[in-house]
Short mmCIF file of C-alpha atoms and ligand atoms in Angstrom, two decimals:
data_model
loop_
_atom_site.label_atom_id
_atom_site.label_comp_id
_atom_site.label_asym_id
_atom_site.label_seq_id
_atom_site.Cartn_x
_atom_site.Cartn_y
_atom_site.Cartn_z
CA MET A 1 -20.40 -11.77 31.33
CA VAL A 2 -18.29 -9.69 28.91
CA VAL A 3 -17.67 -6.06 29.84
CA PHE A 4 -15.94 -3.35 27.84
CA ARG A 5 -15.73 0.29 28.87
CA SER A 6 -15.69 3.20 26.45
CA ASP A 7 -13.00 5.05 28.43
CA PRO A 8 -10.67 6.85 25.93
CA CYS A 9 -7.66 6.56 28.26
CA GLY A 10 -8.20 2.79 28.69
CA ILE A 11 -8.72 2.20 24.95
CA THR A 12 -5.54 4.19 24.13
CA CYS A 13 -3.56 2.10 26.62
CA ILE A 14 -4.90 -1.14 25.10
CA ILE A 15 -3.98 -0.07 21.55
CA PHE A 16 -0.52 1.02 22.77
CA THR A 17 -0.04 -2.37 24.49
CA TYR A 18 -0.84 -4.31 21.30
CA ILE A 19 1.39 -2.08 19.15
CA ALA A 20 4.25 -2.66 21.64
CA VAL A 21 3.67 -6.45 21.56
CA LEU A 22 3.53 -6.57 17.73
CA TYR A 23 6.62 -4.39 17.43
CA ALA A 24 8.60 -6.61 19.84
CA ASP A 25 7.57 -9.72 17.89
CA TYR A 26 8.53 -8.09 14.57
CA VAL A 27 11.98 -7.01 15.81
CA VAL A 28 12.77 -10.31 17.54
CA ILE A 29 11.86 -12.40 14.48
CA ARG A 30 12.80 -10.12 11.56
CA HIS A 31 15.90 -8.33 12.85
CA LEU A 32 17.31 -10.63 15.54
CA ILE A 33 16.43 -14.30 14.89
CA ILE A 34 16.31 -14.47 11.06
CA PRO A 35 19.68 -12.75 10.40
CA SER A 36 21.63 -14.59 13.11
CA MET A 37 19.89 -17.97 13.59
CA ALA A 38 18.17 -18.66 10.27
CA TYR A 39 20.03 -21.91 9.65
CA SER A 40 19.89 -23.25 13.18
CA LEU A 41 17.15 -25.11 15.04
CA TRP A 42 17.65 -22.57 17.82
CA GLY A 43 16.04 -19.99 15.55
CA ALA A 44 12.82 -22.03 15.26
CA PHE A 45 12.96 -22.84 18.98
CA HIS A 46 13.13 -19.15 19.97
CA VAL A 47 10.37 -18.17 17.53
CA VAL A 48 8.05 -20.82 19.05
CA VAL A 49 8.89 -20.02 22.71
CA PHE A 50 8.73 -16.23 22.30
CA ASN A 51 5.41 -16.40 20.43
CA THR A 52 3.96 -18.81 23.01
CA ILE A 53 4.79 -16.29 25.75
CA LEU A 54 3.22 -13.47 23.70
CA PHE A 55 0.14 -15.63 23.05
CA LEU A 56 -0.31 -16.25 26.81
CA LEU A 57 0.28 -12.51 27.42
CA ILE A 58 -2.50 -11.57 24.98
CA ILE A 59 -4.95 -14.21 26.26
CA SER A 60 -4.46 -13.19 29.91
CA HIS A 61 -4.73 -9.52 28.89
CA LEU A 62 -7.97 -10.11 26.95
CA ARG A 63 -9.40 -12.03 29.89
CA ALA A 64 -8.48 -9.22 32.30
CA VAL A 65 -10.01 -6.67 29.89
CA LEU A 66 -13.25 -8.48 29.09
CA SER A 67 -14.00 -10.28 32.39
CA ASP A 68 -16.49 -9.02 34.90
CA PRO A 69 -14.15 -7.85 37.71
CA GLY A 70 -16.91 -8.51 40.28
CA ILE A 71 -19.59 -5.91 39.60
CA VAL A 72 -22.11 -5.75 42.43
CA PRO A 73 -25.52 -6.10 40.78
CA LEU A 74 -28.00 -3.29 41.18
CA PRO A 75 -31.17 -4.03 43.15
CA THR A 76 -34.25 -4.89 41.15
CA ALA A 77 -36.39 -2.57 43.29
CA ASN A 78 -35.49 0.87 44.59
CA ILE A 79 -34.21 0.89 48.17
CA ASP A 80 -35.05 3.85 50.39
CA PHE A 81 -31.85 5.34 51.84
CA SER A 82 -33.42 8.59 53.09
CA ASP A 83 -32.32 7.73 56.68
CA MET A 84 -28.74 7.54 55.48
CA HIS A 85 -28.91 10.99 53.88
CA SER A 86 -30.01 12.44 57.21
CA GLY A 87 -27.19 10.62 59.01
CA ASN A 88 -29.47 8.51 61.21
CA CYS A 89 -28.12 5.22 60.06
CA ILE A 90 -24.74 3.53 60.40
CA SER A 91 -22.88 3.25 57.14
CA LYS A 92 -21.23 -0.06 57.98
CA SER A 93 -23.06 -3.02 59.49
CA SER A 94 -21.44 -5.44 61.91
CA ASP A 95 -21.00 -8.04 59.15
CA GLY A 96 -19.15 -5.54 56.97
CA TRP A 97 -21.90 -4.74 54.45
CA THR A 98 -21.97 -1.10 53.44
CA VAL A 99 -24.22 1.12 51.38
CA CYS A 100 -23.14 2.81 48.18
CA MET A 101 -25.06 6.05 47.77
CA LYS A 102 -24.01 6.33 44.12
CA CYS A 103 -25.28 2.89 43.14
CA GLU A 104 -28.05 3.15 45.79
CA THR A 105 -27.52 -0.40 46.86
CA TYR A 106 -26.10 -2.59 49.60
CA ARG A 107 -22.73 -4.04 48.81
CA PRO A 108 -20.77 -6.91 50.38
CA PRO A 109 -17.66 -6.40 52.53
CA ARG A 110 -14.58 -5.19 50.63
CA ALA A 111 -16.60 -3.92 47.65
CA HIS A 112 -15.81 -0.35 46.59
CA HIS A 113 -17.22 2.11 44.11
CA CYS A 114 -15.18 2.78 40.98
CA ARG A 115 -15.66 6.23 39.46
CA VAL A 116 -14.60 5.08 35.98
CA CYS A 117 -16.79 1.96 35.91
CA ARG A 118 -19.53 3.84 37.82
CA ARG A 119 -20.32 0.65 39.70
CA CYS A 120 -19.30 -1.09 42.92
CA ILE A 121 -16.71 -3.82 42.41
CA ARG A 122 -16.16 -6.78 44.73
CA ARG A 123 -12.75 -6.66 46.40
CA MET A 124 -11.72 -3.77 44.18
CA ASP A 125 -7.97 -3.25 44.04
CA HIS A 126 -7.70 -0.36 41.57
CA HIS A 127 -8.93 0.73 38.17
CA CYS A 128 -6.23 -0.04 35.64
CA PRO A 129 -6.20 1.82 32.28
CA TRP A 130 -3.85 -0.85 30.83
CA ILE A 131 -6.71 -3.35 30.99
CA ASN A 132 -9.43 -0.67 30.67
CA ASN A 133 -11.12 -2.37 33.61
CA CYS A 134 -11.10 -2.60 37.37
CA VAL A 135 -8.85 -5.14 39.03
CA GLY A 136 -11.28 -6.95 41.30
CA GLU A 137 -12.11 -10.32 42.79
CA TYR A 138 -12.92 -12.08 39.52
CA ASN A 139 -10.12 -10.84 37.25
CA GLN A 140 -7.13 -10.19 39.51
CA LYS A 141 -5.71 -13.56 38.50
CA PHE A 142 -5.72 -12.61 34.80
CA PHE A 143 -4.25 -9.21 35.60
CA MET A 144 -1.35 -10.80 37.50
CA GLN A 145 -0.79 -13.33 34.71
CA PHE A 146 -0.64 -10.43 32.26
CA LEU A 147 2.02 -8.72 34.42
CA PHE A 148 3.95 -11.99 34.65
CA TYR A 149 4.00 -12.61 30.89
CA VAL A 150 4.92 -8.99 30.13
CA GLY A 151 7.86 -9.39 32.55
CA VAL A 152 8.95 -12.72 31.02
CA SER A 153 8.66 -11.47 27.42
CA SER A 154 10.65 -8.31 28.31
CA LEU A 155 13.46 -10.42 29.76
CA TYR A 156 13.33 -12.74 26.76
CA ALA A 157 13.50 -9.83 24.31
CA VAL A 158 16.58 -8.36 26.03
CA ALA A 159 18.20 -11.82 26.03
CA MET A 160 17.48 -12.15 22.29
CA VAL A 161 19.09 -8.75 21.58
CA ILE A 162 22.24 -9.82 23.44
CA THR A 163 22.28 -13.26 21.72
CA ALA A 164 21.80 -11.78 18.24
CA TRP A 165 24.71 -9.34 18.68
CA VAL A 166 26.97 -12.05 20.16
CA LEU A 167 26.23 -14.45 17.26
CA ASP A 168 26.48 -11.79 14.56
CA PRO A 169 28.51 -8.86 15.92
CA ALA A 170 29.40 -7.27 12.57
CA PRO A 171 26.56 -7.38 10.02
CA VAL A 172 26.98 -5.47 6.73
CA GLU A 173 26.72 -1.74 7.19
CA ASN A 174 23.15 -0.93 6.07
CA VAL A 175 21.80 -3.94 8.04
CA ARG A 176 23.83 -2.94 11.08
CA HIS A 177 22.22 0.51 11.37
CA ILE A 178 18.68 -0.87 11.19
CA LYS A 179 19.48 -3.72 13.58
CA LEU A 180 21.10 -1.30 16.02
CA LEU A 181 18.17 1.12 15.92
CA HIS A 182 15.56 -1.62 16.47
CA SER A 183 17.69 -3.23 19.20
CA ILE A 184 17.92 0.05 21.12
CA ILE A 185 14.17 0.74 20.86
CA LEU A 186 13.35 -2.84 21.89
CA VAL A 187 15.69 -2.74 24.90
CA ILE A 188 14.22 0.59 26.07
CA GLU A 189 10.67 -0.76 25.59
CA SER A 190 11.54 -3.96 27.47
CA ILE A 191 13.20 -2.14 30.37
CA LEU A 192 10.31 0.32 30.74
CA PHE A 193 7.59 -2.33 30.58
CA GLY A 194 9.66 -4.80 32.63
CA LEU A 195 10.29 -2.36 35.49
CA PHE A 196 6.68 -1.16 35.37
CA VAL A 197 5.17 -4.64 35.68
CA MET A 198 7.74 -5.63 38.32
CA ALA A 199 6.72 -2.69 40.50
CA ILE A 200 2.99 -3.36 40.08
CA GLY A 201 3.53 -7.12 40.49
CA CYS A 202 5.38 -6.63 43.81
CA ASP A 203 2.51 -4.41 45.04
CA GLN A 204 -0.01 -7.06 44.02
CA VAL A 205 1.85 -9.88 45.80
CA SER A 206 2.26 -7.83 48.97
CA SER A 207 -1.44 -6.85 48.91
CA ILE A 208 -2.39 -10.53 48.59
CA LEU A 209 -0.06 -11.56 51.43
CA ASN A 210 -1.34 -8.71 53.64
CA ASP A 211 -4.93 -9.57 52.67
CA GLU A 212 -5.49 -5.89 51.91
CA THR A 213 -6.37 -4.37 48.54
CA ALA A 214 -4.83 -1.12 47.30
CA VAL A 215 -8.13 0.70 47.96
CA GLU A 216 -8.25 -0.57 51.56
CA HIS A 217 -4.62 0.41 52.04
CA VAL A 218 -5.19 3.97 50.82
CA LYS A 219 -8.41 4.39 52.80
CA ARG A 220 -6.77 2.69 55.82
CA GLU A 221 -9.88 0.65 55.93
CA GLY A 222 -9.62 -2.55 57.91
CA HIS A 223 -11.80 -5.56 57.28
CA ARG A 224 -12.45 -8.69 59.26
CA ARG A 225 -9.43 -10.89 58.62
CA TYR A 226 -9.30 -14.59 59.23
CA ALA A 227 -6.18 -16.55 60.06
CA LYS A 228 -5.17 -17.77 56.60
CA THR A 229 -2.02 -19.38 55.32
CA LYS A 230 -0.10 -17.65 52.53
CA PHE A 231 -1.16 -20.48 50.24
CA ALA A 232 -4.83 -19.90 51.08
CA LEU A 233 -4.45 -16.18 50.39
CA PHE A 234 -3.06 -16.93 46.93
CA GLN A 235 -5.81 -19.50 46.36
CA GLU A 236 -8.39 -16.76 46.91
CA VAL A 237 -7.00 -15.00 43.86
CA PHE A 238 -5.78 -17.87 41.68
CA GLY A 239 -8.33 -20.59 42.47
CA ARG A 240 -8.02 -24.06 43.91
CA GLY A 241 -6.04 -25.56 41.04
CA HIS A 242 -2.43 -26.72 41.24
CA PRO A 243 -0.03 -23.76 41.54
CA LEU A 244 1.28 -24.55 38.04
CA ALA A 245 -2.26 -23.96 36.74
CA TRP A 246 -2.12 -20.46 38.24
CA LEU A 247 -0.18 -19.41 35.16
CA CYS A 248 -2.90 -20.62 32.78
CA PRO A 249 -5.41 -17.98 31.71
CA VAL A 250 -8.32 -20.43 32.00
CA GLN A 251 -11.80 -20.10 33.46
CA PHE A 252 -11.71 -18.96 37.03
CA GLN A 253 -13.84 -20.24 39.87
CA PRO A 254 -13.45 -17.76 42.72
CA VAL A 255 -12.75 -19.34 46.09
CA SER A 256 -13.67 -16.46 48.32
CA MET A 257 -17.40 -16.62 48.72
CA GLU A 258 -17.71 -15.70 52.37
CA THR A 259 -20.29 -13.14 51.40
CA PRO A 260 -22.94 -14.49 49.06
CA LEU A 261 -24.20 -11.98 46.55
CA GLN A 262 -27.67 -11.44 47.86
CA TYR A 263 -29.48 -8.46 49.15
CA ARG A 264 -30.31 -8.29 52.77
CA VAL A 265 -33.51 -6.35 52.19
ZN1 ZN B 1 -21.25 2.04 43.92
ZN1 ZN B 2 -13.21 0.58 37.47
#
């Protein structure tokens, strides 16, 4: 299922992301590689590698943007929650199912309501404007791949700036000013994006290892945890494939299906 939200903040962030990616590609090829490595195979090599990383970045980003993050379906018939309104009913059952009064439905353990998406999302981590979508059970893998490729391309871009100035330290004057200006902007862009994704990436890894989403952490909401190895915790997010396949933005079969999506009424 393809989803896309008409949230102005999210759409602005997406456009900004693609402008930043296109700009980095333009500077790396036009102002760094062509002037200093045009007659070397290294030039072609760097163009291919850098664009492959950007391609994977865009694919994982598109998948994170357009994938269903784990929307809890609405019931086909109205469910009467009048007991809940009067406070006569427990809000959390022993098996962890809860009721969302906004969606007026039962939802499985670890699902939370997102105010931007206006729906409950399975294993919701947070709503991320950079992907204009929630980060949830079904798209967290793509989100983390996106962070990874942004980090790698930022490092690569900084390395290309350094290489280009080492290989060609004194270009003719009018070229030098333009090259210097683009190099400074690209390095600032890379450092900002690189530090940003590193911080979010570290949070994501620690939330996977602690088996606790950002929403659960903020709400100090425990859930029934099973003894799982670190590998199993990562498999819940990245699937059962070989760890090398975890970097491929390919179709995702979620592992965690402890709670089948069915209504208990
Ligand atoms: Zn809800
Ligand atoms: Zn959301």
